[in-house]
């Protein structure tokens, strides 16, 4: 991999979009992605070739969950989000992937391997 993306590590899980100077495809925030995975419909911007804005599109209109029957959402299981009194998803831990968490993602997973 050339210049791999760090994914959500060090990112706020809120509605902030990726700060991409070269957007391509559908741009969903981490929180929107979690909602999509749990069967919610979300409207997001889409960019095409040459980073041309193509408009906003509604994703997951069929409300399909990404998890197979019998499997649960790992983000829910880890307390990152929960349902509110109206049954809607609400984000509880926006800073879950911060560099300074008890999980220490950077130190535990991003160390350079020496051969």
PDB file of C-alpha atoms in Angstrom:
ATOM      1  CA  UNK A   1       0.000   0.000   0.000  1.00  0.00           C
ATOM      2  CA  UNK A   2       1.256   3.414  -0.926  1.00  0.00           C
ATOM      3  CA  UNK A   3       0.401   6.060   1.668  1.00  0.00           C
ATOM      4  CA  UNK A   4      -2.305   4.059   3.472  1.00  0.00           C
ATOM      5  CA  UNK A   5      -5.252   5.872   4.968  1.00  0.00           C
ATOM      6  CA  UNK A   6      -5.455   5.838   8.782  1.00  0.00           C
ATOM      7  CA  UNK A   7      -9.218   5.361   8.622  1.00  0.00           C
ATOM      8  CA  UNK A   8     -10.951   6.611  11.744  1.00  0.00           C
ATOM      9  CA  UNK A   9      -7.846   6.640  13.965  1.00  0.00           C
ATOM     10  CA  UNK A  10      -7.416  10.112  15.453  1.00  0.00           C
ATOM     11  CA  UNK A  11     -10.745  11.296  14.022  1.00  0.00           C
ATOM     12  CA  UNK A  12     -13.812  12.656  15.710  1.00  0.00           C
ATOM     13  CA  UNK A  13     -16.725  10.301  15.007  1.00  0.00           C
ATOM     14  CA  UNK A  14     -19.240  13.135  14.650  1.00  0.00           C
ATOM     15  CA  UNK A  15     -20.676  14.509  11.448  1.00  0.00           C
ATOM     16  CA  UNK A  16     -17.398  16.021  10.260  1.00  0.00           C
ATOM     17  CA  UNK A  17     -16.556  14.820   6.769  1.00  0.00           C
ATOM     18  CA  UNK A  18     -13.129  13.732   5.672  1.00  0.00           C
ATOM     19  CA  UNK A  19     -11.042  16.790   4.866  1.00  0.00           C
ATOM     20  CA  UNK A  20     -10.212  15.529   1.414  1.00  0.00           C
ATOM     21  CA  UNK A  21      -8.616  17.698  -1.219  1.00  0.00           C
ATOM     22  CA  UNK A  22      -9.431  14.926  -3.705  1.00  0.00           C
ATOM     23  CA  UNK A  23     -12.967  13.733  -2.942  1.00  0.00           C
ATOM     24  CA  UNK A  24     -14.199  10.728  -4.891  1.00  0.00           C
ATOM     25  CA  UNK A  25     -17.413   8.763  -4.470  1.00  0.00           C
ATOM     26  CA  UNK A  26     -19.888   9.128  -1.622  1.00  0.00           C
ATOM     27  CA  UNK A  27     -18.579  11.166   1.323  1.00  0.00           C
ATOM     28  CA  UNK A  28     -20.084  10.012   4.616  1.00  0.00           C
ATOM     29  CA  UNK A  29     -18.792  10.850   8.079  1.00  0.00           C
ATOM     30  CA  UNK A  30     -17.899   8.008  10.456  1.00  0.00           C
ATOM     31  CA  UNK A  31     -21.178   8.558  12.336  1.00  0.00           C
ATOM     32  CA  UNK A  32     -23.185   8.488   9.104  1.00  0.00           C
ATOM     33  CA  UNK A  33     -21.376   5.285   8.125  1.00  0.00           C
ATOM     34  CA  UNK A  34     -22.367   3.639  11.419  1.00  0.00           C
ATOM     35  CA  UNK A  35     -25.968   4.687  10.842  1.00  0.00           C
ATOM     36  CA  UNK A  36     -25.908   3.269   7.315  1.00  0.00           C
ATOM     37  CA  UNK A  37     -24.517  -0.033   8.620  1.00  0.00           C
ATOM     38  CA  UNK A  38     -27.462  -0.248  11.015  1.00  0.00           C
ATOM     39  CA  UNK A  39     -30.095   0.158   8.320  1.00  0.00           C
ATOM     40  CA  UNK A  40     -30.700   3.907   8.319  1.00  0.00           C
ATOM     41  CA  UNK A  41     -31.018   5.986   5.154  1.00  0.00           C
ATOM     42  CA  UNK A  42     -28.550   8.873   4.896  1.00  0.00           C
ATOM     43  CA  UNK A  43     -28.178  11.628   2.281  1.00  0.00           C
ATOM     44  CA  UNK A  44     -24.556  12.421   1.378  1.00  0.00           C
ATOM     45  CA  UNK A  45     -22.584  14.260  -1.302  1.00  0.00           C
ATOM     46  CA  UNK A  46     -21.080  12.348  -4.210  1.00  0.00           C
ATOM     47  CA  UNK A  47     -18.034  13.291  -6.297  1.00  0.00           C
ATOM     48  CA  UNK A  48     -16.987  11.853  -9.643  1.00  0.00           C
ATOM     49  CA  UNK A  49     -13.961  11.944 -11.898  1.00  0.00           C
ATOM     50  CA  UNK A  50     -11.801  15.055 -11.637  1.00  0.00           C
ATOM     51  CA  UNK A  51     -13.425  15.561  -8.197  1.00  0.00           C
ATOM     52  CA  UNK A  52     -16.570  16.964  -9.799  1.00  0.00           C
ATOM     53  CA  UNK A  53     -19.487  17.408  -7.406  1.00  0.00           C
ATOM     54  CA  UNK A  54     -22.365  15.263  -8.679  1.00  0.00           C
ATOM     55  CA  UNK A  55     -25.008  16.130  -6.103  1.00  0.00           C
ATOM     56  CA  UNK A  56     -26.479  14.628  -2.955  1.00  0.00           C
ATOM     57  CA  UNK A  57     -27.790  11.068  -2.952  1.00  0.00           C
ATOM     58  CA  UNK A  58     -29.786   9.053  -0.442  1.00  0.00           C
ATOM     59  CA  UNK A  59     -28.054   5.803   0.456  1.00  0.00           C
ATOM     60  CA  UNK A  60     -29.649   2.636   1.858  1.00  0.00           C
ATOM     61  CA  UNK A  61     -33.221   3.474   0.916  1.00  0.00           C
ATOM     62  CA  UNK A  62     -34.108  -0.184   1.542  1.00  0.00           C
ATOM     63  CA  UNK A  63     -32.906   0.049   5.179  1.00  0.00           C
ATOM     64  CA  UNK A  64     -30.643  -3.006   4.883  1.00  0.00           C
ATOM     65  CA  UNK A  65     -28.353  -3.790   7.839  1.00  0.00           C
ATOM     66  CA  UNK A  66     -24.722  -4.682   7.160  1.00  0.00           C
ATOM     67  CA  UNK A  67     -24.684  -7.324   9.906  1.00  0.00           C
ATOM     68  CA  UNK A  68     -25.759 -10.901   9.304  1.00  0.00           C
ATOM     69  CA  UNK A  69     -28.576 -12.349  11.425  1.00  0.00           C
ATOM     70  CA  UNK A  70     -27.216 -13.337  14.812  1.00  0.00           C
ATOM     71  CA  UNK A  71     -24.395 -10.779  14.681  1.00  0.00           C
ATOM     72  CA  UNK A  72     -24.435  -7.405  16.384  1.00  0.00           C
ATOM     73  CA  UNK A  73     -22.843  -4.055  15.661  1.00  0.00           C
ATOM     74  CA  UNK A  74     -19.381  -3.917  17.323  1.00  0.00           C
ATOM     75  CA  UNK A  75     -19.682  -0.143  17.765  1.00  0.00           C
ATOM     76  CA  UNK A  76     -22.937  -0.603  19.695  1.00  0.00           C
ATOM     77  CA  UNK A  77     -21.399  -3.446  21.721  1.00  0.00           C
ATOM     78  CA  UNK A  78     -18.528  -1.137  22.738  1.00  0.00           C
ATOM     79  CA  UNK A  79     -20.838   1.669  23.867  1.00  0.00           C
ATOM     80  CA  UNK A  80     -19.972   4.114  21.088  1.00  0.00           C
ATOM     81  CA  UNK A  81     -23.652   4.716  20.387  1.00  0.00           C
ATOM     82  CA  UNK A  82     -27.042   3.808  21.838  1.00  0.00           C
ATOM     83  CA  UNK A  83     -30.718   4.338  21.078  1.00  0.00           C
ATOM     84  CA  UNK A  84     -32.531   7.366  22.480  1.00  0.00           C
ATOM     85  CA  UNK A  85     -36.051   7.238  23.962  1.00  0.00           C
ATOM     86  CA  UNK A  86     -37.522   7.553  20.443  1.00  0.00           C
ATOM     87  CA  UNK A  87     -35.526   4.600  19.116  1.00  0.00           C
ATOM     88  CA  UNK A  88     -33.089   6.726  17.117  1.00  0.00           C
ATOM     89  CA  UNK A  89     -29.345   6.183  17.177  1.00  0.00           C
ATOM     90  CA  UNK A  90     -27.353   8.705  19.217  1.00  0.00           C
ATOM     91  CA  UNK A  91     -23.585   9.046  19.373  1.00  0.00           C
ATOM     92  CA  UNK A  92     -22.121   8.665  22.880  1.00  0.00           C
ATOM     93  CA  UNK A  93     -18.337   8.579  22.343  1.00  0.00           C
ATOM     94  CA  UNK A  94     -17.267  11.039  19.647  1.00  0.00           C
ATOM     95  CA  UNK A  95     -13.633  10.751  20.726  1.00  0.00           C
ATOM     96  CA  UNK A  96     -13.438   6.943  20.775  1.00  0.00           C
ATOM     97  CA  UNK A  97     -10.598   6.866  18.235  1.00  0.00           C
ATOM     98  CA  UNK A  98      -8.637   9.806  19.658  1.00  0.00           C
ATOM     99  CA  UNK A  99      -4.898   9.261  19.922  1.00  0.00           C
ATOM    100  CA  UNK A 100      -5.044   9.776  23.706  1.00  0.00           C
ATOM    101  CA  UNK A 101      -7.478   7.058  24.759  1.00  0.00           C
ATOM    102  CA  UNK A 102      -7.026   4.137  27.074  1.00  0.00           C
ATOM    103  CA  UNK A 103      -6.974   1.874  24.015  1.00  0.00           C
ATOM    104  CA  UNK A 104      -3.771   3.540  22.668  1.00  0.00           C
ATOM    105  CA  UNK A 105      -4.428   2.713  19.017  1.00  0.00           C
ATOM    106  CA  UNK A 106      -1.340   4.516  17.780  1.00  0.00           C
ATOM    107  CA  UNK A 107       1.122   2.848  20.136  1.00  0.00           C
ATOM    108  CA  UNK A 108      -0.475  -0.565  19.926  1.00  0.00           C
ATOM    109  CA  UNK A 109      -1.256  -0.797  16.245  1.00  0.00           C
ATOM    110  CA  UNK A 110       0.778   1.734  14.289  1.00  0.00           C
ATOM    111  CA  UNK A 111       4.292   0.822  15.419  1.00  0.00           C
ATOM    112  CA  UNK A 112       6.768   0.210  12.655  1.00  0.00           C
ATOM    113  CA  UNK A 113       7.781  -3.427  12.524  1.00  0.00           C
ATOM    114  CA  UNK A 114      11.522  -3.980  12.483  1.00  0.00           C
ATOM    115  CA  UNK A 115      12.813  -6.812  10.399  1.00  0.00           C
TER     116      UNK A 115
END
